[in-house]
PDB file of N, CA, C and O in Angstrom:
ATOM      1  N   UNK S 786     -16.856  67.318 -57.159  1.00  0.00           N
ATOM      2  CA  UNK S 786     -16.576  67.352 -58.592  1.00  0.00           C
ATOM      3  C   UNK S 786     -15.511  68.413 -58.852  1.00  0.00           C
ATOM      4  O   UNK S 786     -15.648  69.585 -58.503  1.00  0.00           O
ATOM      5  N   UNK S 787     -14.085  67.773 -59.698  1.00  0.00           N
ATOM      6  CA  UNK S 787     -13.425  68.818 -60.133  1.00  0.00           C
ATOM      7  C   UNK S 787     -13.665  69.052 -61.826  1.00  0.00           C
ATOM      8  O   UNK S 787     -13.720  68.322 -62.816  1.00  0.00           O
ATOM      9  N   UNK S 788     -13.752  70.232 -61.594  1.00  0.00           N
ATOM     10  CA  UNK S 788     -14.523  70.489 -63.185  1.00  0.00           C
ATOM     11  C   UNK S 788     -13.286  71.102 -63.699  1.00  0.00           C
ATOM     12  O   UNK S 788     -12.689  71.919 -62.998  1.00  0.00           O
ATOM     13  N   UNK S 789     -12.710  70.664 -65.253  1.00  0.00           N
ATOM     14  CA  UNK S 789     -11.466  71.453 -66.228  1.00  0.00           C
ATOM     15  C   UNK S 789     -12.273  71.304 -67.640  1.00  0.00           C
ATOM     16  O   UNK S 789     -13.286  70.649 -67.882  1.00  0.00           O
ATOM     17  N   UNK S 790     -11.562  72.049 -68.403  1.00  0.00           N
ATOM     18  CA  UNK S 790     -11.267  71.874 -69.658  1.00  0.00           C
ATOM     19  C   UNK S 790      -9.995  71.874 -70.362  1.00  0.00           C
ATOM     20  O   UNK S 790      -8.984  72.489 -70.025  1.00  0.00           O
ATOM     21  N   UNK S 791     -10.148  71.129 -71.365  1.00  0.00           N
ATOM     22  CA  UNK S 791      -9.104  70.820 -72.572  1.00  0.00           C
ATOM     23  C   UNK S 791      -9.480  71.365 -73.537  1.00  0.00           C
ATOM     24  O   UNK S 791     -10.687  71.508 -73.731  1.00  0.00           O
ATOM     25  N   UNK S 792      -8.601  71.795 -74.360  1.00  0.00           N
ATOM     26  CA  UNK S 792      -8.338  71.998 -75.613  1.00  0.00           C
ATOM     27  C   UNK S 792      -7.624  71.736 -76.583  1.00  0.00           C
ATOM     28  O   UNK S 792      -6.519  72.277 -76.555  1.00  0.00           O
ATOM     29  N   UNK S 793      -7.807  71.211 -77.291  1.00  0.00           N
ATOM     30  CA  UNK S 793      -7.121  70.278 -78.192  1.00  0.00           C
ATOM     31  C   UNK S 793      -6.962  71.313 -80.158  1.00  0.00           C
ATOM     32  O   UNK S 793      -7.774  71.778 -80.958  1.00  0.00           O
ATOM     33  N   UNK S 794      -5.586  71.206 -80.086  1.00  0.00           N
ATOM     34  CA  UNK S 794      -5.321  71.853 -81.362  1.00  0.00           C
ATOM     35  C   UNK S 794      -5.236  70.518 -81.902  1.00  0.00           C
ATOM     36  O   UNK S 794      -4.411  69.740 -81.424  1.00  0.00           O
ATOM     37  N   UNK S 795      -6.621  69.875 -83.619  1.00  0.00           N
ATOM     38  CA  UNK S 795      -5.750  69.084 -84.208  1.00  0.00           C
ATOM     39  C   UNK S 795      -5.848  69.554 -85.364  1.00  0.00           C
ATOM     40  O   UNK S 795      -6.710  70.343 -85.752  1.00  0.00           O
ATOM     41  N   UNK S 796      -4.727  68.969 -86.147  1.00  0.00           N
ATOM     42  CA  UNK S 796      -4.760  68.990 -87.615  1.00  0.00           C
ATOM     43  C   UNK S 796      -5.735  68.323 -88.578  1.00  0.00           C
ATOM     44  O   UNK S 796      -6.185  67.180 -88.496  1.00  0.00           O
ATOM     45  N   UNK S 797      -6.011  69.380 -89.638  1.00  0.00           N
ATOM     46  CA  UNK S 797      -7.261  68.564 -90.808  1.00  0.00           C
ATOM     47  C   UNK S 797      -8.649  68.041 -90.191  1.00  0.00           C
ATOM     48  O   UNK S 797      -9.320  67.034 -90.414  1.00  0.00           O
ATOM     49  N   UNK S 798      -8.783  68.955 -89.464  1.00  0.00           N
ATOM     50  CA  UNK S 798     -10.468  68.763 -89.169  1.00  0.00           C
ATOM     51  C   UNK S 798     -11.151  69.210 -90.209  1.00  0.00           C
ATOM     52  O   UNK S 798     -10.868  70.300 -90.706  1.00  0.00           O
ATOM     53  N   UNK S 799     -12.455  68.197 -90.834  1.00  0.00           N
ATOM     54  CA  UNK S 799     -13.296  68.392 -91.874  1.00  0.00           C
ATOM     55  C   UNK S 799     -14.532  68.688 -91.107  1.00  0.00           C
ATOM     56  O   UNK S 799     -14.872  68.261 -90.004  1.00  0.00           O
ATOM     57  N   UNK S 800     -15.236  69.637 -92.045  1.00  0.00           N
ATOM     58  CA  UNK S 800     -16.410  70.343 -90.746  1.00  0.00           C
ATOM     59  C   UNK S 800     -17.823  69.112 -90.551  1.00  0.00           C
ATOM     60  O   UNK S 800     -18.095  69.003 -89.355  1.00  0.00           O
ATOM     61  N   UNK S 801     -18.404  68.533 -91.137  1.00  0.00           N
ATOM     62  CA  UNK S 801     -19.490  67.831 -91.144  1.00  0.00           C
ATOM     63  C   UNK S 801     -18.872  66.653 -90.074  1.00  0.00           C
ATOM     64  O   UNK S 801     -19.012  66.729 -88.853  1.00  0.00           O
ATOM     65  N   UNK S 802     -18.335  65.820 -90.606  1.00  0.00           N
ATOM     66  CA  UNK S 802     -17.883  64.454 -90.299  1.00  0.00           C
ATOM     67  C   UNK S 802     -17.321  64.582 -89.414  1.00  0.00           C
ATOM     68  O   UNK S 802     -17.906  64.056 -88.467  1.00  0.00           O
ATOM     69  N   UNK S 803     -16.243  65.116 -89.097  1.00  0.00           N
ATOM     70  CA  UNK S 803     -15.316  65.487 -87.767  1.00  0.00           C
ATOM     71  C   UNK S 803     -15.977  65.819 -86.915  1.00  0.00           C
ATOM     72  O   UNK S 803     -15.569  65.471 -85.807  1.00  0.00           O
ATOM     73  N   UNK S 804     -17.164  66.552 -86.947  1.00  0.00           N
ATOM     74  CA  UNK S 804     -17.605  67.441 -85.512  1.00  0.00           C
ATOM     75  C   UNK S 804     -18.669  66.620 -85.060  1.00  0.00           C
ATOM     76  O   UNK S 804     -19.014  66.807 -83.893  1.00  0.00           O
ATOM     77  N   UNK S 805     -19.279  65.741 -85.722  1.00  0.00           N
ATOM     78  CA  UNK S 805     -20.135  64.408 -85.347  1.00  0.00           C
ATOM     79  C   UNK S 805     -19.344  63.124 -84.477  1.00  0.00           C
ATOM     80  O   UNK S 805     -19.510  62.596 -83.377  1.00  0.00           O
ATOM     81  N   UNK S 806     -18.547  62.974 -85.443  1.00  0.00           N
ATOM     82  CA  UNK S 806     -17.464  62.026 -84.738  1.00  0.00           C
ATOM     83  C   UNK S 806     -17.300  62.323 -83.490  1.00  0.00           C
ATOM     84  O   UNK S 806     -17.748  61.718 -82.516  1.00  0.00           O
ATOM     85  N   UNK S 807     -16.586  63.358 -83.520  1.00  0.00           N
ATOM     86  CA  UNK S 807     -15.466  63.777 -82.475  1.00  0.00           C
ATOM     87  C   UNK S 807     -17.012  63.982 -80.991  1.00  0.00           C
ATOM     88  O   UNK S 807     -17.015  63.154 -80.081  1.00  0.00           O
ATOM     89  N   UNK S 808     -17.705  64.694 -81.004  1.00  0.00           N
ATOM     90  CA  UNK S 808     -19.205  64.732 -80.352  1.00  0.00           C
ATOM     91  C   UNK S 808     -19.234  63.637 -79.606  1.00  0.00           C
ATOM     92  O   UNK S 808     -18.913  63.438 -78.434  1.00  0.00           O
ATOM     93  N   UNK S 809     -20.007  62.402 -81.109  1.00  0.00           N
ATOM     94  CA  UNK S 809     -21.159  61.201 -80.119  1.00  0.00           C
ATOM     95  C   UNK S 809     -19.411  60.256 -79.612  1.00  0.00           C
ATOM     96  O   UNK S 809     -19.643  59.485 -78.681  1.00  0.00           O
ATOM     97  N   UNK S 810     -18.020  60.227 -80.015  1.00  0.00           N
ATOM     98  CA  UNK S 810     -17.167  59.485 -79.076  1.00  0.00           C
ATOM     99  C   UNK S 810     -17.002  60.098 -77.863  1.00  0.00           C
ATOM    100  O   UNK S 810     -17.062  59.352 -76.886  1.00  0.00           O
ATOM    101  N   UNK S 811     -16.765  61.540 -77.626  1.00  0.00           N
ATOM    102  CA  UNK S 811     -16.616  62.062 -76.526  1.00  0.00           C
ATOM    103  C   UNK S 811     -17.174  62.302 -75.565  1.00  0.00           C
ATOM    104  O   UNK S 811     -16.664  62.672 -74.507  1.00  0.00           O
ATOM    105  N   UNK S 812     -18.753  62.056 -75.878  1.00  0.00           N
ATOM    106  CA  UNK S 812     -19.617  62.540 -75.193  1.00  0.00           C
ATOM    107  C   UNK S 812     -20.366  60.896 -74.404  1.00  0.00           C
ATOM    108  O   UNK S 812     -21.285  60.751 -73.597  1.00  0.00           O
ATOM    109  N   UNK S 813     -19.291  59.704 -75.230  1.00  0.00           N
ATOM    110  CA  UNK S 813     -19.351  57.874 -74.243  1.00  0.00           C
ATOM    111  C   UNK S 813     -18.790  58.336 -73.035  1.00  0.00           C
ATOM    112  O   UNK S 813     -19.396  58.030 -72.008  1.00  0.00           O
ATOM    113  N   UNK S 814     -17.416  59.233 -72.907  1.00  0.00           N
ATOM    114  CA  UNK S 814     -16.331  58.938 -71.480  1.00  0.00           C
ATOM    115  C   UNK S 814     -17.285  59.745 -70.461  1.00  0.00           C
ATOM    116  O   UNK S 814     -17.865  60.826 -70.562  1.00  0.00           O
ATOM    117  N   UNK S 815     -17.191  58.538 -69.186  1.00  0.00           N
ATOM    118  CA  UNK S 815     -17.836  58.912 -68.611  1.00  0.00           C
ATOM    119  C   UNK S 815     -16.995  60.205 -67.307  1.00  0.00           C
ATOM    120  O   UNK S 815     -15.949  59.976 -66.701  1.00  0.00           O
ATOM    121  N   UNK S 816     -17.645  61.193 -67.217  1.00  0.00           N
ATOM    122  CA  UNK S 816     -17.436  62.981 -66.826  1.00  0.00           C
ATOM    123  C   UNK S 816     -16.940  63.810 -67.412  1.00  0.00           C
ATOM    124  O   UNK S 816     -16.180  64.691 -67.009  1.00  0.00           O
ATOM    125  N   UNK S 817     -17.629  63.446 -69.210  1.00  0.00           N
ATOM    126  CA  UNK S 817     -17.174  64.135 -70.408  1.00  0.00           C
ATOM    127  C   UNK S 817     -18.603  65.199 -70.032  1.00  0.00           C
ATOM    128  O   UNK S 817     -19.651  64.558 -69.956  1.00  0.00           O
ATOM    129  N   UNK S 818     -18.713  66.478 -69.834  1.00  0.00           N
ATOM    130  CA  UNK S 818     -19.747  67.608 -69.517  1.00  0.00           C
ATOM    131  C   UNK S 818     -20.287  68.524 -71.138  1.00  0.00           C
ATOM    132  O   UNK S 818     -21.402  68.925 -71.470  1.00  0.00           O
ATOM    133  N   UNK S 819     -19.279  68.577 -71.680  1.00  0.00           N
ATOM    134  CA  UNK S 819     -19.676  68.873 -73.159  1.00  0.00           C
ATOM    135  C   UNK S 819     -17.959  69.113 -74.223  1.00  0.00           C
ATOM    136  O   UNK S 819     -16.780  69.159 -73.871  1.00  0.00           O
ATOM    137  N   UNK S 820     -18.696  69.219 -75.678  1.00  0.00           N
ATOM    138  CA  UNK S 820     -17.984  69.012 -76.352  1.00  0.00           C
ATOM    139  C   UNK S 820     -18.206  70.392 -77.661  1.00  0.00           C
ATOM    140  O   UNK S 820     -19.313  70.609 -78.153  1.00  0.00           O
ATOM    141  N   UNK S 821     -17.228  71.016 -77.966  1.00  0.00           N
ATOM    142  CA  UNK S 821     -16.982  71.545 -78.569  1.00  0.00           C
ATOM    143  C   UNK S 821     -16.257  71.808 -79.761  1.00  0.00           C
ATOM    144  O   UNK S 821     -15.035  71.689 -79.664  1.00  0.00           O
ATOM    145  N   UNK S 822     -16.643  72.081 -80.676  1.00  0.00           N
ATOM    146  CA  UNK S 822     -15.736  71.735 -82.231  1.00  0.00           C
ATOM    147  C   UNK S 822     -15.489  72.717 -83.258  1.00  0.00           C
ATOM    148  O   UNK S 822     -16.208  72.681 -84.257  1.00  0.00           O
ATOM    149  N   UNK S 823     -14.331  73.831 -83.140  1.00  0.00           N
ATOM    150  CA  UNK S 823     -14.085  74.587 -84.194  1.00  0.00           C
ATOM    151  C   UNK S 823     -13.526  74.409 -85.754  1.00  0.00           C
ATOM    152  O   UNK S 823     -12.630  75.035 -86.320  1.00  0.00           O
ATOM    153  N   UNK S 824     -14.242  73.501 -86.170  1.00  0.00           N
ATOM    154  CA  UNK S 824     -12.890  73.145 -87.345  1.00  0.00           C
ATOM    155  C   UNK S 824     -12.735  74.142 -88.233  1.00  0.00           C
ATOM    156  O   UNK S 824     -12.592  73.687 -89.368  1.00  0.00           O
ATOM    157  N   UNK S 825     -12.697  75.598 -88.170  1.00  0.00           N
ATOM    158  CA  UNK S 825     -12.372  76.818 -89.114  1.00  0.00           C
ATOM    159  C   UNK S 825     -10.920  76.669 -88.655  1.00  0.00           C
ATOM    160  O   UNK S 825      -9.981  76.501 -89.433  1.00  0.00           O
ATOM    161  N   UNK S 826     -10.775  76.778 -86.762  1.00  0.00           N
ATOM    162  CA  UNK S 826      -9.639  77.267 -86.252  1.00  0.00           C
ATOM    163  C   UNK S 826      -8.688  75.748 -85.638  1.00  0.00           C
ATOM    164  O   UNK S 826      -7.805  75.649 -84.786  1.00  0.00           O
ATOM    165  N   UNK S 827      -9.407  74.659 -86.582  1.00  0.00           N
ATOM    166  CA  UNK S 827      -8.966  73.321 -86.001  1.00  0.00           C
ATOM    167  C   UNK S 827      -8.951  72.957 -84.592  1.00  0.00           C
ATOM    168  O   UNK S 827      -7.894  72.506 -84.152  1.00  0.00           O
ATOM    169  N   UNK S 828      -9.922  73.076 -83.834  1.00  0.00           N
ATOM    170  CA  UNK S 828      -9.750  72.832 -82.333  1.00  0.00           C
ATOM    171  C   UNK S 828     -11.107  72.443 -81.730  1.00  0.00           C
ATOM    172  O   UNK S 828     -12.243  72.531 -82.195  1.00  0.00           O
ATOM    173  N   UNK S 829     -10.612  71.953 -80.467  1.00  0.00           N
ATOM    174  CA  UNK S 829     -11.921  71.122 -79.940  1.00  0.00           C
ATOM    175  C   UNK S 829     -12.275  71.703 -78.658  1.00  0.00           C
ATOM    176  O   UNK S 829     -12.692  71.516 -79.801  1.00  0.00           O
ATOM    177  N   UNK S 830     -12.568  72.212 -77.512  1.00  0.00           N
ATOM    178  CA  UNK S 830     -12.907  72.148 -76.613  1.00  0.00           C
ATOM    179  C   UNK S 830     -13.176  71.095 -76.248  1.00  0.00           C
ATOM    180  O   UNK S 830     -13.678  70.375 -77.112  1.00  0.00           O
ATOM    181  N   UNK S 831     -13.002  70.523 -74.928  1.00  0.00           N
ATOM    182  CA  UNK S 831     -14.112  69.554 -73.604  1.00  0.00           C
ATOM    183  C   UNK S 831     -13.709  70.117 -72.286  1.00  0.00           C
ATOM    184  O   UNK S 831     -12.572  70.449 -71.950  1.00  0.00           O
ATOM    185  N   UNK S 832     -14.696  70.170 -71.657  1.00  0.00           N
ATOM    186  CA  UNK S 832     -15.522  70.199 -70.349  1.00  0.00           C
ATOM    187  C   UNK S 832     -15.541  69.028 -69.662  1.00  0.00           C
ATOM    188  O   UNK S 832     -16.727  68.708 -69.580  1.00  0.00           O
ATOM    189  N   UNK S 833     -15.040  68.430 -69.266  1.00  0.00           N
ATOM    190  CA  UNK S 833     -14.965  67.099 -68.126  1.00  0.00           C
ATOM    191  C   UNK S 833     -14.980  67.102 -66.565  1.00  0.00           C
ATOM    192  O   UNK S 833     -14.239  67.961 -66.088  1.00  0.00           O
ATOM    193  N   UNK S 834     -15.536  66.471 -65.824  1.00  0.00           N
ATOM    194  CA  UNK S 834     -15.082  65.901 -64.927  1.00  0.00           C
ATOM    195  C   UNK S 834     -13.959  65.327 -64.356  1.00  0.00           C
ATOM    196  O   UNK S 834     -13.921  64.113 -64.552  1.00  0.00           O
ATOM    197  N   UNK S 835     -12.671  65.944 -63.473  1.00  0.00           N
ATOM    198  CA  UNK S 835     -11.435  65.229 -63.781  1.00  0.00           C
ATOM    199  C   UNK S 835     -11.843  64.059 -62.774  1.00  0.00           C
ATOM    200  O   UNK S 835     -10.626  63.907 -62.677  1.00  0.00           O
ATOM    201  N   UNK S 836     -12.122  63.556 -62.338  1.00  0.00           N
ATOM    202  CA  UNK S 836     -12.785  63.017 -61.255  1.00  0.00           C
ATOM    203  C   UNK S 836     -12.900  60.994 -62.244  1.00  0.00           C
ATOM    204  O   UNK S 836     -12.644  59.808 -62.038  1.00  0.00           O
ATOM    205  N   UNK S 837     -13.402  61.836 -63.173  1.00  0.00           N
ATOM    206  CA  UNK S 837     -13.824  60.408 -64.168  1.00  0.00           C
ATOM    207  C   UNK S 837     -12.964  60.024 -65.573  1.00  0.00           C
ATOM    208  O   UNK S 837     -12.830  58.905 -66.068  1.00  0.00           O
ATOM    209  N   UNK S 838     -12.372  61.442 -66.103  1.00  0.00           N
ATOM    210  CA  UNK S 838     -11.425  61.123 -66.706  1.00  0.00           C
ATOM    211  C   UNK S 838     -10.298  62.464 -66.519  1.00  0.00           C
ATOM    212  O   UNK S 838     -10.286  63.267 -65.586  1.00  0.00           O
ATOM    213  N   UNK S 839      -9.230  62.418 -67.896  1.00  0.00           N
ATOM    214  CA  UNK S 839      -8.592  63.018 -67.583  1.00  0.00           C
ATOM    215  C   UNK S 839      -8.279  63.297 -69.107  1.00  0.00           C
ATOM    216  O   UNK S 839      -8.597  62.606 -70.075  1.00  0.00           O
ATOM    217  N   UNK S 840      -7.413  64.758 -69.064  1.00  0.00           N
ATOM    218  CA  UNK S 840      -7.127  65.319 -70.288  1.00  0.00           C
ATOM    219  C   UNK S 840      -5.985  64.427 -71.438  1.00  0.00           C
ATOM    220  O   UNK S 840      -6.005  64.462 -72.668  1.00  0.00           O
ATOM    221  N   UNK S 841      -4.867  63.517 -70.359  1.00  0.00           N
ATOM    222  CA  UNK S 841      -4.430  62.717 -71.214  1.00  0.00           C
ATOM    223  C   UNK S 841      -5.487  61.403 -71.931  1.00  0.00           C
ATOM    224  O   UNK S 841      -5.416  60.873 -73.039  1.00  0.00           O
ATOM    225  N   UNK S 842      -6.450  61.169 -70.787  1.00  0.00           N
ATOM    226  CA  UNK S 842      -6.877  60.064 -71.669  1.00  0.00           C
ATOM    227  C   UNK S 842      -8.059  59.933 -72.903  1.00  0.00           C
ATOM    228  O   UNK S 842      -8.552  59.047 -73.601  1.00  0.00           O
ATOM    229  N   UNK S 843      -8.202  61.647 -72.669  1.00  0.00           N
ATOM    230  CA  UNK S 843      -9.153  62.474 -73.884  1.00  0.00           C
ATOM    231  C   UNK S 843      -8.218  62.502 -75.508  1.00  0.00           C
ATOM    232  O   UNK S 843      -8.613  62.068 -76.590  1.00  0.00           O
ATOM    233  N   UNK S 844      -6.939  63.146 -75.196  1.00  0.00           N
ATOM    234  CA  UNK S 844      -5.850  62.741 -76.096  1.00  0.00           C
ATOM    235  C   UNK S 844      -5.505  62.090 -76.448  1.00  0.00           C
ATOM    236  O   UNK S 844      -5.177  62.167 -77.632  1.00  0.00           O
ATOM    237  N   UNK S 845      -5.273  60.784 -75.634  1.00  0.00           N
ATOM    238  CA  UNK S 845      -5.104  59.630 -76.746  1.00  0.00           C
ATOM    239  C   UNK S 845      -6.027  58.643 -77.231  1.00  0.00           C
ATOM    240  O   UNK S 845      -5.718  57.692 -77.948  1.00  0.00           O
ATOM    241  N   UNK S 846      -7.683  59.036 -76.615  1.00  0.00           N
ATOM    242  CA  UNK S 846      -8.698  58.489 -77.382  1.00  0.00           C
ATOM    243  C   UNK S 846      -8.619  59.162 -79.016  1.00  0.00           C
ATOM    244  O   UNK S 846      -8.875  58.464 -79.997  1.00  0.00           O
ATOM    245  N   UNK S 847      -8.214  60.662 -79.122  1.00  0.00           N
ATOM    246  CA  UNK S 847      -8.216  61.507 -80.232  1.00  0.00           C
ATOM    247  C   UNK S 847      -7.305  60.867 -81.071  1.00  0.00           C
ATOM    248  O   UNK S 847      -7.554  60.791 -82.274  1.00  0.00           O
ATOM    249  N   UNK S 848      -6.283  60.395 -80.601  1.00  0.00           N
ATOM    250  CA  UNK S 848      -5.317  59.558 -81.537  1.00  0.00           C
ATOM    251  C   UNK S 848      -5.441  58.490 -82.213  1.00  0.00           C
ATOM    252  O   UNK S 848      -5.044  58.088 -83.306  1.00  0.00           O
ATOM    253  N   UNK S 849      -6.389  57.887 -80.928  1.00  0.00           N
ATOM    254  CA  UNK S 849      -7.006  56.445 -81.589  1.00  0.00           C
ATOM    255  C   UNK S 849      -7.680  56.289 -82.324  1.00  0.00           C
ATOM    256  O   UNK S 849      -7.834  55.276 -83.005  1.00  0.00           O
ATOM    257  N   UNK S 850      -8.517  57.754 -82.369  1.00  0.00           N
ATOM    258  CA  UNK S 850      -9.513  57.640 -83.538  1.00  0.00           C
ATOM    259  C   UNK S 850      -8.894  58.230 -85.324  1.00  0.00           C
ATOM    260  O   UNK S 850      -9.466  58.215 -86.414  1.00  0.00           O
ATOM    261  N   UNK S 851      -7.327  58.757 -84.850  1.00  0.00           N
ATOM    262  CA  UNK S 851      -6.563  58.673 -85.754  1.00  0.00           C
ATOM    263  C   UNK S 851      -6.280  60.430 -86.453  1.00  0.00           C
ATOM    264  O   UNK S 851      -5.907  60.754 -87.581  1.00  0.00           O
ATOM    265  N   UNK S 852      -6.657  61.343 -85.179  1.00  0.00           N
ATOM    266  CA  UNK S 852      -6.686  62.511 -85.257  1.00  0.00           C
ATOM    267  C   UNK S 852      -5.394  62.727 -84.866  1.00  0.00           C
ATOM    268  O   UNK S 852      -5.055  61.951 -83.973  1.00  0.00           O
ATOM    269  N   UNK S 853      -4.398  63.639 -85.274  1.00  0.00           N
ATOM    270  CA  UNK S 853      -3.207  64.008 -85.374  1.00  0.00           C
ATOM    271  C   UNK S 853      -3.435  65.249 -84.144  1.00  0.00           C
ATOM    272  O   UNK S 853      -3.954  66.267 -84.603  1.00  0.00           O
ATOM    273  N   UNK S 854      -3.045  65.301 -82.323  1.00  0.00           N
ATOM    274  CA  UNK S 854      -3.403  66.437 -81.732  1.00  0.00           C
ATOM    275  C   UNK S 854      -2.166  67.116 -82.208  1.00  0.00           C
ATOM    276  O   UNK S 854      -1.195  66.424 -82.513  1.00  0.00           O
ATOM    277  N   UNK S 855      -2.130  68.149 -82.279  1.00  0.00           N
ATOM    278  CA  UNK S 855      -0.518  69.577 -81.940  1.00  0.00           C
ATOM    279  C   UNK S 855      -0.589  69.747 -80.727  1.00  0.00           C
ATOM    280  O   UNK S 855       0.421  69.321 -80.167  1.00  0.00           O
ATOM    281  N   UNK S 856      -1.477  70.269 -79.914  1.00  0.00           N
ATOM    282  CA  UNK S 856      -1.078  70.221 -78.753  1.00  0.00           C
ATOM    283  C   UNK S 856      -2.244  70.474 -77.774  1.00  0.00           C
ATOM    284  O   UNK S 856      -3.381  70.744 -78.159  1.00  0.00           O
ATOM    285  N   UNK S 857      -1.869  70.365 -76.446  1.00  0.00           N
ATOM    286  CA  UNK S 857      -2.818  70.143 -75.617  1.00  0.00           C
ATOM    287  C   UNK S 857      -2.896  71.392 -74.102  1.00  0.00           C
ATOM    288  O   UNK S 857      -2.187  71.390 -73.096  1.00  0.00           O
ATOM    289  N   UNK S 858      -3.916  72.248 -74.443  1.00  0.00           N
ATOM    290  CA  UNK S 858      -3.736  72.858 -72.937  1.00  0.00           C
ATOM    291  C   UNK S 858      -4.955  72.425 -72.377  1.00  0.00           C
ATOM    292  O   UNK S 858      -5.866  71.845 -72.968  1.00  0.00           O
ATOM    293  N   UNK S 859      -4.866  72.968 -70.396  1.00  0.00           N
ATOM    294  CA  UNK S 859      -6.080  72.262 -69.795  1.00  0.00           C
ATOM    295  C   UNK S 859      -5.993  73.483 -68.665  1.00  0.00           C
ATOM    296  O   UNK S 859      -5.027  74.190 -68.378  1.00  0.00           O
ATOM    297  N   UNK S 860      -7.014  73.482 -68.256  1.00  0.00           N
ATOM    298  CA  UNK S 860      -7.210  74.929 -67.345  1.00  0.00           C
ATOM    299  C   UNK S 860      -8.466  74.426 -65.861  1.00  0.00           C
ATOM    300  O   UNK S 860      -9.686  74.467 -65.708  1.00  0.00           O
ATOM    301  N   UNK S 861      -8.001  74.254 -65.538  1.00  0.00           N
ATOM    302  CA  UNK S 861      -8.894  74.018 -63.838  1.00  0.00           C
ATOM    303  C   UNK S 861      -9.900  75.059 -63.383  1.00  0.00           C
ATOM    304  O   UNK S 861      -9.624  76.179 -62.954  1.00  0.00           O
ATOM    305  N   UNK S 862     -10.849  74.643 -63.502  1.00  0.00           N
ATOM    306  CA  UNK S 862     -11.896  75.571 -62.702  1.00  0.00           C
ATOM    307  C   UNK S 862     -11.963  75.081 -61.209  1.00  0.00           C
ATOM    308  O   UNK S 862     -11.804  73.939 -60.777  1.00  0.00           O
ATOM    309  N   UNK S 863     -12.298  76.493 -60.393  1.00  0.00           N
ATOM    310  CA  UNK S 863     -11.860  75.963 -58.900  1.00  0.00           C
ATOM    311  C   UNK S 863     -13.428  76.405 -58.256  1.00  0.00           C
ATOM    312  O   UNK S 863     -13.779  77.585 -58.299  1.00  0.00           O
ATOM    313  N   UNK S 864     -14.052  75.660 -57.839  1.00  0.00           N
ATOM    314  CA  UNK S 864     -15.427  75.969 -57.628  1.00  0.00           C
ATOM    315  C   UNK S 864     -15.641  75.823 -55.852  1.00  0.00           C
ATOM    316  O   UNK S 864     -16.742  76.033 -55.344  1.00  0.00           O
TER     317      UNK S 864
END
């Protein structure tokens, strides 16, 4: 298992609705490990498996669901 995270800056996150959403979709892909949701500071954390997915295809599920990302960093844990 290679374990990373993403972080996702998006725009106009609403705190109730957004952080539910964004949760039970992210938490379908399968070697999604957890999910995280700041909408004070607009941003998301995930924890994945790169193994099963990957940080681009976390991003443009976010799009699809019609979330505007700014931008995207990803950081490798080396275990």
């Amino acid at each position: 298992m290679s374990k990373e995270s993403a972080y996702f800056e998006i725009r106009n996150l609403s705190v109730k609705h957004d952080t539910k959403t964004l949760k039970r979709s992210l938490d379908s892909f399968r070697g999604v490990l957890s999910v995280s949701v700041n909408p004070e500071k607009n941003s998301l954390a995930v924890d994945y498996d790169s193994t099963g997915v990957s940080s681009h295809q976390l991003r443009r599920h976010l799009e699809e669901l019609g979330y505007q990302v700014v931008s995207t960093q990803t950081d490798e844990h080396k275990m």
